[in-house]
């Protein structure tokens, strides 16, 4: 049976709790004394709230200051189109791009011949001790066409090229190397227009300068790359080396003992040896730079020799390779294991292995009268633009550079002497291509060249059945280039026009047009019967193309 105490506890549980011993009550009070007090917990919570709101206020204040109080750097407003005119002048086939005024927009450098400079520069030929008329070099802003600097540099110009020089203690800078008439050689800084050095050249009076000028490694050990100039003197090619830093001649005149007349190429084999390649009639001729340097200076220099190439040169009297026609152009192009050589002759176009000089592919029955242009038809896959034929029989070919396969072809008639093609890399790792031709893709044979208008066509590989006619020009085009003035956002074309004859000065103009602004008013040319997209949709796709800088 249950005891009376147990029954009492079951009936009155609370009373049982009240009857707990004083000992247990004391232990309970001690545990409450050891726990945190309510006031300290409340203070900690308030501190946390204050810290949170204070940090939030600081963040909002910083955003407000950056957005509304601190001024953003002024971004120059780039005009859609600008034009600079020079009256009673003539001009040269030369355009160079450089950010002269450091506004992150490429500027345009060109040469013209006139009695005086533009009104804004107020300079004359007499300021440099030259008689009138003389050659001026000018830099105009890529943003608005304003003249940045302008000055007379030579009486006349035989050859001018833009190269990059790395001088000791300074960043790499672009300069113009100018071979003047009569007998001058000078270098102009593209940023300032100042002459870095100027000397009287050693060329003969009837010498013809072979383009391009070639850059050598630093052979005189002054910290700057040096120059090699090839000159046609009678039936022989002479060589002259100059210091890139001072312009002083290195050694004496040399000779290649061959008869070349155009397009020399400095080629580096896969063993690091330097060789000169030169078209000579129906052959590809070559010469060792190491041997040439030893002959003109009496020293060995920093150059190497390649046993395979030396063997071919010793057994062939400088003639490395026979050609099926007259060699017109030589180009160094990217290959799978170094640089290869693209040889263009009057009858074929051949890609040569850069080490063995064996053909990788050959395009027969080609009549190429203009230097090919590189680009990308497929993503990150090099392609080459070939203008095959002339006049009404001209055809544009896009070839895969590695295999020679024809990726795209289109008849595009034009008259001889038209502007060259160009290309711009796009964000999809392809290229936009630009070709000049007649307004009508099929033109009557009786059309006069002086009455024809040059049309600029734009092509992108994602729309292989379409050309976009961007512009229609009647003036004589001396030089043309498609240029990325600002990374990814500001692509434009630059046009240099002037008189056809040097004996009759006239209007010289430099013009820039933004490509995107030309698209809405362009003419869509469908190359086939199928028209999968409307003209408006095609213009939209061209308008939204994004461009990228060359790597």
Short mmCIF file of C-alpha atoms in Angstrom, two decimals:
data_model
loop_
_atom_site.label_atom_id
_atom_site.label_comp_id
_atom_site.label_asym_id
_atom_site.label_seq_id
_atom_site.Cartn_x
_atom_site.Cartn_y
_atom_site.Cartn_z
CA UNK A 1 0.00 0.00 0.00
CA UNK A 2 1.04 3.58 -0.73
CA UNK A 3 2.20 5.55 2.29
CA UNK A 4 0.43 8.66 3.52
CA UNK A 5 3.37 10.94 2.46
CA UNK A 6 3.26 9.66 -1.04
CA UNK A 7 -0.46 10.24 -1.28
CA UNK A 8 -0.02 13.76 0.05
CA UNK A 9 2.71 14.53 -2.53
CA UNK A 10 0.57 13.25 -5.37
CA UNK A 11 -2.45 15.30 -4.33
CA UNK A 12 -0.51 18.54 -3.60
CA UNK A 13 2.59 18.64 -5.87
CA UNK A 14 3.10 22.40 -5.50
CA UNK A 15 3.00 22.14 -1.77
CA UNK A 16 5.66 19.52 -2.06
CA UNK A 17 7.86 21.92 -3.99
CA UNK A 18 7.39 24.57 -1.38
CA UNK A 19 8.64 22.21 1.24
CA UNK A 20 12.04 21.81 -0.49
CA UNK A 21 14.96 22.10 1.81
CA UNK A 22 16.67 25.47 2.30
CA UNK A 23 19.81 23.87 0.85
CA UNK A 24 18.25 23.44 -2.57
CA UNK A 25 16.96 26.96 -2.49
CA UNK A 26 20.43 28.29 -1.78
CA UNK A 27 21.92 26.41 -4.72
CA UNK A 28 19.29 27.91 -7.04
CA UNK A 29 20.10 31.44 -5.88
CA UNK A 30 23.81 30.86 -6.51
CA UNK A 31 23.20 29.69 -10.07
CA UNK A 32 21.14 32.80 -10.79
CA UNK A 33 23.95 34.96 -9.44
CA UNK A 34 26.42 33.31 -11.88
CA UNK A 35 24.25 33.94 -15.02
CA UNK A 36 24.68 37.27 -17.05
CA UNK A 37 22.54 40.06 -15.94
CA UNK A 38 19.80 41.46 -18.15
CA UNK A 39 21.13 45.04 -18.25
CA UNK A 40 24.56 44.00 -19.72
CA UNK A 41 22.88 41.90 -22.43
CA UNK A 42 20.74 44.86 -23.42
CA UNK A 43 23.79 47.16 -23.69
CA UNK A 44 25.56 44.68 -26.03
CA UNK A 45 22.53 44.51 -28.30
CA UNK A 46 22.38 48.31 -28.52
CA UNK A 47 26.09 48.49 -29.43
CA UNK A 48 25.57 46.01 -32.24
CA UNK A 49 22.70 48.04 -33.66
CA UNK A 50 24.72 51.26 -33.50
CA UNK A 51 27.71 49.62 -35.27
CA UNK A 52 25.46 48.24 -38.04
CA UNK A 53 23.74 51.54 -38.77
CA UNK A 54 27.03 53.44 -38.57
CA UNK A 55 28.69 51.16 -41.16
CA UNK A 56 25.61 51.42 -43.38
CA UNK A 57 25.74 55.22 -43.16
CA UNK A 58 29.45 55.27 -44.05
CA UNK A 59 28.83 53.06 -47.11
CA UNK A 60 25.98 55.25 -48.31
CA UNK A 61 28.07 58.37 -47.76
CA UNK A 62 30.97 56.97 -49.81
CA UNK A 63 28.62 56.01 -52.66
CA UNK A 64 27.11 59.51 -52.61
CA UNK A 65 30.52 61.21 -52.70
CA UNK A 66 31.83 59.04 -55.54
CA UNK A 67 28.64 59.37 -57.59
CA UNK A 68 27.77 63.04 -57.19
CA UNK A 69 30.65 65.03 -55.72
CA UNK A 70 33.94 63.63 -57.12
CA UNK A 71 33.99 64.54 -60.84
CA UNK A 72 34.54 61.74 -63.35
CA UNK A 73 37.47 62.22 -65.77
CA UNK A 74 36.36 64.01 -68.91
CA UNK A 75 35.94 61.60 -71.80
CA UNK A 76 36.56 63.30 -75.13
CA UNK A 77 33.54 63.42 -77.38
CA UNK A 78 34.41 61.55 -80.54
CA UNK A 79 32.70 62.98 -83.59
CA UNK A 80 30.99 60.60 -85.97
CA UNK A 81 32.74 62.15 -88.94
CA UNK A 82 35.41 64.77 -89.47
CA UNK A 83 37.42 66.03 -92.44
CA UNK A 84 40.63 68.06 -92.77
CA UNK A 85 41.42 69.77 -96.10
CA UNK A 86 44.65 71.16 -97.60
CA UNK A 87 44.49 73.18 -100.81
CA UNK A 88 47.05 73.08 -103.64
CA UNK A 89 48.89 70.12 -102.15
CA UNK A 90 49.88 66.53 -102.94
CA UNK A 91 50.11 63.61 -100.53
CA UNK A 92 51.82 60.25 -99.95
CA UNK A 93 50.58 56.69 -99.49
CA UNK A 94 51.10 56.67 -95.73
CA UNK A 95 48.83 56.60 -92.66
CA UNK A 96 49.93 55.91 -89.08
CA UNK A 97 47.85 55.65 -85.90
CA UNK A 98 49.13 56.73 -82.48
CA UNK A 99 47.55 58.19 -79.32
CA UNK A 100 49.42 61.48 -79.63
CA UNK A 101 47.52 63.58 -77.04
CA UNK A 102 46.99 60.71 -74.55
CA UNK A 103 43.17 60.90 -74.60
CA UNK A 104 42.87 57.11 -75.17
CA UNK A 105 41.72 57.68 -78.76
CA UNK A 106 44.03 56.89 -81.67
CA UNK A 107 45.14 59.91 -83.71
CA UNK A 108 46.11 60.08 -87.39
CA UNK A 109 49.58 60.94 -88.74
CA UNK A 110 50.15 61.61 -92.45
CA UNK A 111 52.42 63.50 -94.87
CA UNK A 112 51.62 66.08 -97.51
CA UNK A 113 53.57 68.47 -99.73
CA UNK A 114 52.64 72.14 -99.80
CA UNK A 115 54.13 75.63 -99.74
CA UNK A 116 52.84 76.28 -96.21
CA UNK A 117 51.23 74.36 -93.37
CA UNK A 118 47.60 74.76 -92.32
CA UNK A 119 46.44 78.09 -90.91
CA UNK A 120 46.40 76.73 -87.34
CA UNK A 121 50.09 75.73 -87.38
CA UNK A 122 51.40 78.82 -89.21
CA UNK A 123 54.70 77.23 -90.25
CA UNK A 124 56.59 77.48 -93.52
CA UNK A 125 59.28 75.53 -95.33
CA UNK A 126 61.79 78.31 -94.58
CA UNK A 127 61.51 77.55 -90.83
CA UNK A 128 63.51 74.35 -91.45
CA UNK A 129 65.78 75.80 -94.14
CA UNK A 130 63.78 74.20 -96.98
CA UNK A 131 62.63 75.77 -100.22
CA UNK A 132 58.95 75.91 -101.14
CA UNK A 133 57.14 73.59 -101.63
CA UNK A 134 58.29 71.00 -99.07
CA UNK A 135 56.96 67.96 -97.22
CA UNK A 136 55.06 68.41 -93.95
CA UNK A 137 54.17 65.79 -91.37
CA UNK A 138 50.93 66.38 -89.45
CA UNK A 139 49.04 64.71 -86.59
CA UNK A 140 45.30 65.30 -86.27
CA UNK A 141 43.01 64.27 -83.41
CA UNK A 142 41.10 61.06 -83.95
CA UNK A 143 38.26 62.50 -81.88
CA UNK A 144 37.51 65.70 -83.83
CA UNK A 145 40.15 66.19 -86.55
CA UNK A 146 41.85 69.19 -84.92
CA UNK A 147 45.54 69.63 -85.74
CA UNK A 148 47.71 68.45 -82.81
CA UNK A 149 51.07 69.32 -84.35
CA UNK A 150 52.47 70.00 -87.79
CA UNK A 151 55.92 70.79 -89.13
CA UNK A 152 58.08 70.65 -92.28
CA UNK A 153 60.53 67.73 -92.34
CA UNK A 154 62.07 67.31 -95.81
CA UNK A 155 62.17 68.73 -99.30
CA UNK A 156 60.60 65.57 -100.69
CA UNK A 157 60.04 61.99 -99.53
CA UNK A 158 61.29 58.82 -101.21
CA UNK A 159 60.04 56.41 -98.53
CA UNK A 160 58.44 56.70 -95.10
CA UNK A 161 57.52 53.95 -92.65
CA UNK A 162 56.33 53.72 -89.06
CA UNK A 163 58.26 51.48 -86.64
CA UNK A 164 58.44 51.00 -82.88
CA UNK A 165 61.73 51.81 -81.16
CA UNK A 166 62.64 50.87 -77.58
CA UNK A 167 65.20 53.42 -76.39
CA UNK A 168 67.12 52.89 -73.13
CA UNK A 169 65.32 54.22 -70.05
CA UNK A 170 62.05 54.91 -71.87
CA UNK A 171 58.91 53.16 -73.02
CA UNK A 172 58.59 51.78 -76.54
CA UNK A 173 57.50 54.61 -78.84
CA UNK A 174 56.39 54.84 -82.45
CA UNK A 175 58.52 56.82 -84.86
CA UNK A 176 58.52 57.60 -88.57
CA UNK A 177 61.70 56.75 -90.43
CA UNK A 178 61.89 58.97 -93.47
CA UNK A 179 64.17 58.71 -96.47
CA UNK A 180 64.09 62.14 -98.07
CA UNK A 181 65.15 63.63 -101.36
CA UNK A 182 67.80 64.67 -101.89
CA UNK A 183 69.92 62.37 -99.71
CA UNK A 184 68.50 62.70 -96.19
CA UNK A 185 67.61 60.14 -93.53
CA UNK A 186 65.74 61.19 -90.38
CA UNK A 187 63.48 59.91 -87.62
CA UNK A 188 60.40 61.78 -86.35
CA UNK A 189 58.75 61.11 -82.98
CA UNK A 190 55.03 60.52 -83.60
CA UNK A 191 54.06 61.90 -80.18
CA UNK A 192 55.71 65.30 -80.54
CA UNK A 193 56.66 65.70 -84.20
CA UNK A 194 60.25 66.42 -83.15
CA UNK A 195 63.18 65.07 -85.15
CA UNK A 196 65.12 62.53 -83.06
CA UNK A 197 68.06 62.46 -85.46
CA UNK A 198 68.84 63.54 -89.00
CA UNK A 199 71.77 62.70 -91.29
CA UNK A 200 72.78 62.90 -94.90
CA UNK A 201 72.33 59.46 -96.46
CA UNK A 202 75.06 57.59 -98.34
CA UNK A 203 72.79 56.46 -101.18
CA UNK A 204 73.73 57.19 -104.78
CA UNK A 205 71.83 59.79 -106.80
CA UNK A 206 70.01 57.19 -108.94
CA UNK A 207 69.37 54.76 -106.08
CA UNK A 208 65.87 53.35 -105.55
CA UNK A 209 64.91 52.52 -101.95
CA UNK A 210 63.33 49.07 -101.56
CA UNK A 211 60.33 48.94 -99.26
CA UNK A 212 59.97 48.01 -96.47
CA UNK A 213 62.77 49.18 -94.20
CA UNK A 214 63.98 46.32 -92.00
CA UNK A 215 64.61 46.31 -88.23
CA UNK A 216 67.61 44.40 -86.92
CA UNK A 217 68.46 43.39 -83.35
CA UNK A 218 70.72 45.81 -81.45
CA UNK A 219 74.00 45.13 -83.26
CA UNK A 220 75.91 48.18 -81.96
CA UNK A 221 74.88 47.52 -78.33
CA UNK A 222 73.44 50.97 -77.65
CA UNK A 223 70.14 49.63 -76.29
CA UNK A 224 67.99 50.27 -79.39
CA UNK A 225 67.16 48.10 -82.42
CA UNK A 226 68.98 49.05 -85.61
CA UNK A 227 67.95 49.56 -89.24
CA UNK A 228 68.77 47.82 -92.50
CA UNK A 229 67.98 49.64 -95.74
CA UNK A 230 68.15 47.91 -99.12
CA UNK A 231 68.79 50.06 -102.19
CA UNK A 232 68.54 49.18 -105.88
CA UNK A 233 71.69 50.60 -107.48
CA UNK A 234 71.87 49.69 -111.15
CA UNK A 235 71.55 45.91 -111.40
CA UNK A 236 72.71 45.32 -107.85
CA UNK A 237 71.13 45.54 -104.40
CA UNK A 238 73.21 47.51 -101.90
CA UNK A 239 72.77 47.37 -98.12
CA UNK A 240 73.19 50.07 -95.47
CA UNK A 241 73.00 49.58 -91.69
CA UNK A 242 72.15 52.44 -89.34
CA UNK A 243 71.93 52.82 -85.59
CA UNK A 244 68.33 53.16 -84.49
CA UNK A 245 69.32 55.41 -81.60
CA UNK A 246 71.67 57.88 -83.30
CA UNK A 247 71.22 57.35 -87.04
CA UNK A 248 74.95 56.85 -87.60
CA UNK A 249 75.94 54.33 -90.26
CA UNK A 250 77.24 50.98 -88.99
CA UNK A 251 80.18 49.78 -91.07
CA UNK A 252 80.31 50.53 -94.77
CA UNK A 253 78.07 49.78 -97.75
CA UNK A 254 77.40 46.10 -98.44
CA UNK A 255 76.08 44.17 -101.44
CA UNK A 256 73.83 41.14 -101.84
CA UNK A 257 75.21 40.27 -105.30
CA UNK A 258 71.68 39.76 -106.63
CA UNK A 259 69.28 41.80 -108.75
CA UNK A 260 66.17 42.41 -106.61
CA UNK A 261 63.61 45.12 -107.07
CA UNK A 262 60.94 44.91 -104.34
CA UNK A 263 59.53 43.55 -101.08
CA UNK A 264 62.54 42.36 -99.02
CA UNK A 265 61.78 40.25 -95.94
CA UNK A 266 63.85 39.65 -92.80
CA UNK A 267 63.15 36.05 -91.82
CA UNK A 268 64.15 34.26 -88.61
CA UNK A 269 64.44 30.48 -88.87
CA UNK A 270 63.37 28.16 -86.08
CA UNK A 271 67.00 27.92 -84.96
CA UNK A 272 67.11 31.71 -84.42
CA UNK A 273 69.18 32.57 -87.51
CA UNK A 274 68.44 35.78 -89.48
CA UNK A 275 68.23 35.68 -93.29
CA UNK A 276 67.30 38.24 -95.92
CA UNK A 277 64.75 37.04 -98.48
CA UNK A 278 64.40 39.01 -101.69
CA UNK A 279 62.44 38.54 -104.92
CA UNK A 280 64.85 38.38 -107.87
CA UNK A 281 63.10 37.78 -111.21
CA UNK A 282 61.59 34.27 -111.15
CA UNK A 283 63.41 33.12 -108.02
CA UNK A 284 63.47 33.62 -104.29
CA UNK A 285 66.94 34.82 -103.32
CA UNK A 286 68.47 34.85 -99.86
CA UNK A 287 71.48 36.04 -97.90
CA UNK A 288 72.77 35.46 -94.38
CA UNK A 289 72.60 38.53 -92.15
CA UNK A 290 75.55 37.15 -90.17
CA UNK A 291 77.73 37.07 -93.29
CA UNK A 292 76.49 40.50 -94.38
CA UNK A 293 77.34 42.02 -90.98
CA UNK A 294 80.81 40.46 -91.06
CA UNK A 295 81.50 41.88 -94.52
CA UNK A 296 80.49 45.48 -93.66
CA UNK A 297 81.99 45.66 -90.15
CA UNK A 298 84.68 42.97 -89.97
CA UNK A 299 83.04 41.58 -86.80
CA UNK A 300 80.96 38.50 -86.05
CA UNK A 301 78.09 40.28 -84.35
CA UNK A 302 75.17 38.73 -82.44
CA UNK A 303 73.76 36.74 -85.38
CA UNK A 304 73.52 32.97 -85.86
CA UNK A 305 73.70 30.76 -88.93
CA UNK A 306 71.49 27.81 -89.84
CA UNK A 307 73.31 24.78 -91.35
CA UNK A 308 70.35 23.80 -93.51
CA UNK A 309 70.00 27.28 -95.00
CA UNK A 310 73.77 27.69 -95.42
CA UNK A 311 73.90 24.46 -97.41
CA UNK A 312 71.15 25.67 -99.75
CA UNK A 313 72.76 29.08 -100.24
CA UNK A 314 76.22 27.62 -100.98
CA UNK A 315 74.89 25.29 -103.68
CA UNK A 316 72.48 27.72 -105.38
CA UNK A 317 74.39 31.03 -105.64
CA UNK A 318 71.90 32.86 -103.34
CA UNK A 319 68.86 31.48 -105.20
CA UNK A 320 66.90 29.52 -102.63
CA UNK A 321 63.83 28.58 -104.64
CA UNK A 322 62.67 28.82 -108.26
CA UNK A 323 59.25 30.37 -108.84
CA UNK A 324 56.61 29.67 -111.49
CA UNK A 325 56.43 33.41 -112.25
CA UNK A 326 57.82 36.78 -111.24
CA UNK A 327 57.92 37.06 -107.43
CA UNK A 328 55.90 40.10 -106.37
CA UNK A 329 55.36 39.87 -102.61
CA UNK A 330 56.83 38.12 -99.59
CA UNK A 331 55.02 37.99 -96.25
CA UNK A 332 55.86 36.54 -92.86
CA UNK A 333 52.75 34.73 -91.57
CA UNK A 334 52.02 32.70 -88.41
CA UNK A 335 52.58 28.96 -88.74
CA UNK A 336 52.09 25.90 -86.57
CA UNK A 337 55.71 25.95 -85.34
CA UNK A 338 56.95 29.48 -85.91
CA UNK A 339 56.77 31.91 -88.82
CA UNK A 340 56.12 30.70 -92.38
CA UNK A 341 56.62 32.62 -95.64
CA UNK A 342 53.80 33.48 -98.05
CA UNK A 343 55.19 33.94 -101.57
CA UNK A 344 53.02 35.65 -104.18
CA UNK A 345 54.14 35.41 -107.82
CA UNK A 346 52.55 36.39 -111.10
CA UNK A 347 51.21 32.84 -111.58
CA UNK A 348 50.71 31.31 -108.13
CA UNK A 349 50.42 31.92 -104.42
CA UNK A 350 52.49 29.54 -102.26
CA UNK A 351 52.86 29.04 -98.51
CA UNK A 352 56.40 27.94 -97.65
CA UNK A 353 57.49 26.20 -94.47
CA UNK A 354 59.55 28.68 -92.47
CA UNK A 355 62.41 26.21 -91.86
CA UNK A 356 62.54 23.85 -94.82
CA UNK A 357 61.17 26.25 -97.49
CA UNK A 358 59.00 23.43 -98.83
CA UNK A 359 55.49 24.29 -100.14
CA UNK A 360 52.64 23.62 -97.71
CA UNK A 361 50.01 24.55 -100.29
CA UNK A 362 49.81 26.25 -103.67
CA UNK A 363 47.05 28.29 -105.30
CA UNK A 364 47.60 27.93 -109.04
CA UNK A 365 46.55 30.27 -111.86
CA UNK A 366 46.51 33.24 -109.52
CA UNK A 367 47.02 36.78 -110.79
CA UNK A 368 47.67 38.68 -107.58
CA UNK A 369 48.78 42.28 -108.06
CA UNK A 370 48.30 43.46 -104.48
CA UNK A 371 49.81 42.41 -101.16
CA UNK A 372 47.53 39.93 -99.30
CA UNK A 373 45.80 40.89 -96.04
CA UNK A 374 45.50 38.67 -92.94
CA UNK A 375 42.38 38.15 -90.82
CA UNK A 376 40.17 35.45 -89.27
CA UNK A 377 37.28 33.80 -91.12
CA UNK A 378 36.71 31.12 -88.46
CA UNK A 379 37.24 31.85 -84.75
CA UNK A 380 40.96 32.12 -83.96
CA UNK A 381 41.86 30.52 -87.31
CA UNK A 382 44.09 32.73 -89.51
CA UNK A 383 42.89 33.43 -93.04
CA UNK A 384 44.38 35.42 -95.91
CA UNK A 385 42.62 37.76 -98.36
CA UNK A 386 43.74 37.35 -101.96
CA UNK A 387 42.69 39.81 -104.68
CA UNK A 388 42.86 37.60 -107.76
CA UNK A 389 42.74 39.31 -111.14
CA UNK A 390 42.22 42.94 -112.06
CA UNK A 391 39.57 45.20 -113.49
CA UNK A 392 36.24 43.61 -114.27
CA UNK A 393 37.72 40.13 -113.74
CA UNK A 394 38.83 40.82 -110.15
CA UNK A 395 37.79 38.26 -107.55
CA UNK A 396 38.12 38.32 -103.76
CA UNK A 397 39.29 35.02 -102.21
CA UNK A 398 39.44 34.18 -98.52
CA UNK A 399 41.80 31.25 -97.94
CA UNK A 400 42.44 29.15 -94.86
CA UNK A 401 46.06 30.00 -94.08
CA UNK A 402 46.97 26.53 -92.82
CA UNK A 403 45.53 24.52 -95.74
CA UNK A 404 44.96 26.95 -98.61
CA UNK A 405 41.30 25.91 -98.87
CA UNK A 406 38.97 28.56 -100.30
CA UNK A 407 36.60 29.63 -97.54
CA UNK A 408 34.74 32.33 -99.48
CA UNK A 409 34.96 33.89 -102.92
CA UNK A 410 33.17 36.73 -104.66
CA UNK A 411 33.65 38.58 -107.97
CA UNK A 412 34.17 42.28 -107.18
CA UNK A 413 35.15 44.34 -110.22
CA UNK A 414 37.32 47.42 -109.79
CA UNK A 415 39.78 49.50 -111.76
CA UNK A 416 43.56 49.08 -111.31
CA UNK A 417 45.08 51.20 -108.59
CA UNK A 418 42.10 51.02 -106.26
CA UNK A 419 42.57 51.05 -102.48
CA UNK A 420 43.76 47.86 -100.74
CA UNK A 421 41.58 45.63 -98.57
CA UNK A 422 41.65 45.80 -94.76
CA UNK A 423 40.38 43.84 -91.76
CA UNK A 424 39.39 44.45 -88.12
CA UNK A 425 39.24 41.76 -85.39
CA UNK A 426 35.76 41.32 -83.90
CA UNK A 427 34.73 40.19 -80.42
CA UNK A 428 33.69 36.74 -81.69
CA UNK A 429 37.37 36.08 -82.63
CA UNK A 430 36.64 36.47 -86.33
CA UNK A 431 37.34 39.54 -88.50
CA UNK A 432 35.31 42.11 -90.37
CA UNK A 433 36.74 42.57 -93.87
CA UNK A 434 36.63 45.71 -96.01
CA UNK A 435 36.94 45.68 -99.81
CA UNK A 436 36.80 48.43 -102.42
CA UNK A 437 35.06 47.86 -105.73
CA UNK A 438 32.64 49.35 -108.22
CA UNK A 439 29.12 50.37 -107.20
CA UNK A 440 27.62 47.62 -109.34
CA UNK A 441 29.07 44.14 -108.86
CA UNK A 442 28.63 43.52 -112.61
CA UNK A 443 29.70 46.62 -114.58
CA UNK A 444 29.62 47.32 -118.32
CA UNK A 445 33.03 46.98 -120.03
CA UNK A 446 32.77 50.45 -121.56
CA UNK A 447 32.76 52.27 -118.19
CA UNK A 448 35.52 54.89 -117.94
CA UNK A 449 37.78 54.69 -114.88
CA UNK A 450 37.53 58.45 -114.32
CA UNK A 451 33.72 58.29 -114.24
CA UNK A 452 33.56 55.35 -111.83
CA UNK A 453 32.96 55.71 -108.09
CA UNK A 454 34.74 53.56 -105.53
CA UNK A 455 32.39 51.72 -103.18
CA UNK A 456 33.48 50.44 -99.77
CA UNK A 457 32.00 47.02 -98.94
CA UNK A 458 31.96 45.39 -95.51
CA UNK A 459 31.84 41.60 -95.02
CA UNK A 460 31.57 39.42 -91.91
CA UNK A 461 31.89 35.60 -91.97
CA UNK A 462 28.65 35.10 -89.99
CA UNK A 463 26.76 36.53 -93.01
CA UNK A 464 28.53 34.90 -95.98
CA UNK A 465 25.74 35.74 -98.43
CA UNK A 466 25.75 39.50 -97.81
CA UNK A 467 27.92 42.54 -98.51
CA UNK A 468 27.19 45.93 -96.95
CA UNK A 469 27.99 48.95 -99.11
CA UNK A 470 29.05 51.60 -96.59
CA UNK A 471 30.32 54.47 -98.75
CA UNK A 472 30.62 55.68 -102.32
CA UNK A 473 33.66 57.84 -103.18
CA UNK A 474 34.50 59.66 -106.41
CA UNK A 475 37.82 61.25 -105.32
CA UNK A 476 41.23 59.69 -105.97
CA UNK A 477 42.03 57.51 -102.93
CA UNK A 478 45.72 57.59 -101.96
CA UNK A 479 45.57 55.63 -98.67
CA UNK A 480 42.90 53.78 -96.66
CA UNK A 481 42.71 51.88 -93.39
CA UNK A 482 40.08 50.47 -91.04
CA UNK A 483 41.06 51.39 -87.48
CA UNK A 484 39.93 50.66 -83.93
CA UNK A 485 40.18 54.15 -82.40
CA UNK A 486 39.00 53.00 -78.94
CA UNK A 487 39.01 49.43 -77.61
CA UNK A 488 35.74 47.57 -78.36
CA UNK A 489 33.68 50.69 -79.04
CA UNK A 490 34.97 53.04 -81.72
CA UNK A 491 35.81 51.47 -85.08
CA UNK A 492 36.13 53.76 -88.09
CA UNK A 493 37.74 54.02 -91.48
CA UNK A 494 40.28 56.69 -92.45
CA UNK A 495 40.58 57.93 -96.00
CA UNK A 496 43.39 60.01 -97.51
CA UNK A 497 42.51 61.48 -100.91
CA UNK A 498 44.49 63.75 -103.22
CA UNK A 499 45.53 64.55 -106.79
CA UNK A 500 46.39 61.69 -109.17
CA UNK A 501 49.45 63.52 -110.55
CA UNK A 502 52.38 64.97 -108.62
CA UNK A 503 52.70 67.68 -111.23
CA UNK A 504 49.24 69.12 -110.60
CA UNK A 505 48.62 70.01 -106.91
CA UNK A 506 45.03 70.01 -105.73
CA UNK A 507 42.80 69.28 -102.75
CA UNK A 508 44.19 66.84 -100.16
CA UNK A 509 41.66 65.56 -97.60
CA UNK A 510 41.83 63.31 -94.54
CA UNK A 511 38.45 61.92 -93.50
CA UNK A 512 37.23 59.70 -90.68
CA UNK A 513 33.85 57.95 -90.59
CA UNK A 514 32.52 55.83 -87.72
CA UNK A 515 31.52 52.43 -89.06
CA UNK A 516 28.48 51.99 -86.82
CA UNK A 517 27.01 55.32 -87.94
CA UNK A 518 27.32 54.32 -91.60
CA UNK A 519 25.39 51.05 -91.20
CA UNK A 520 21.79 52.45 -90.98
CA UNK A 521 22.14 54.22 -94.35
CA UNK A 522 24.10 51.44 -96.06
CA UNK A 523 22.98 49.34 -99.03
CA UNK A 524 22.54 45.60 -98.44
CA UNK A 525 23.88 43.56 -101.37
CA UNK A 526 22.62 39.96 -101.46
CA UNK A 527 25.11 37.68 -103.19
CA UNK A 528 22.68 34.83 -103.87
CA UNK A 529 19.01 34.20 -104.53
CA UNK A 530 18.22 33.23 -100.94
CA UNK A 531 17.36 36.06 -98.56
CA UNK A 532 16.92 34.47 -95.14
CA UNK A 533 16.88 37.83 -93.33
CA UNK A 534 15.43 41.21 -94.20
CA UNK A 535 17.65 44.20 -94.87
CA UNK A 536 16.79 45.81 -91.53
CA UNK A 537 17.74 42.67 -89.58
CA UNK A 538 21.03 42.43 -91.51
CA UNK A 539 21.90 46.06 -90.76
CA UNK A 540 21.12 45.45 -87.08
CA UNK A 541 23.57 42.53 -86.99
CA UNK A 542 26.32 44.64 -88.55
CA UNK A 543 25.50 47.56 -86.27
CA UNK A 544 25.91 45.49 -83.11
CA UNK A 545 29.29 44.06 -84.06
CA UNK A 546 31.90 44.59 -81.37
CA UNK A 547 35.59 44.94 -82.17
CA UNK A 548 38.73 44.02 -80.26
CA UNK A 549 42.34 45.07 -80.32
CA UNK A 550 45.05 42.97 -81.90
CA UNK A 551 46.89 40.80 -79.40
#
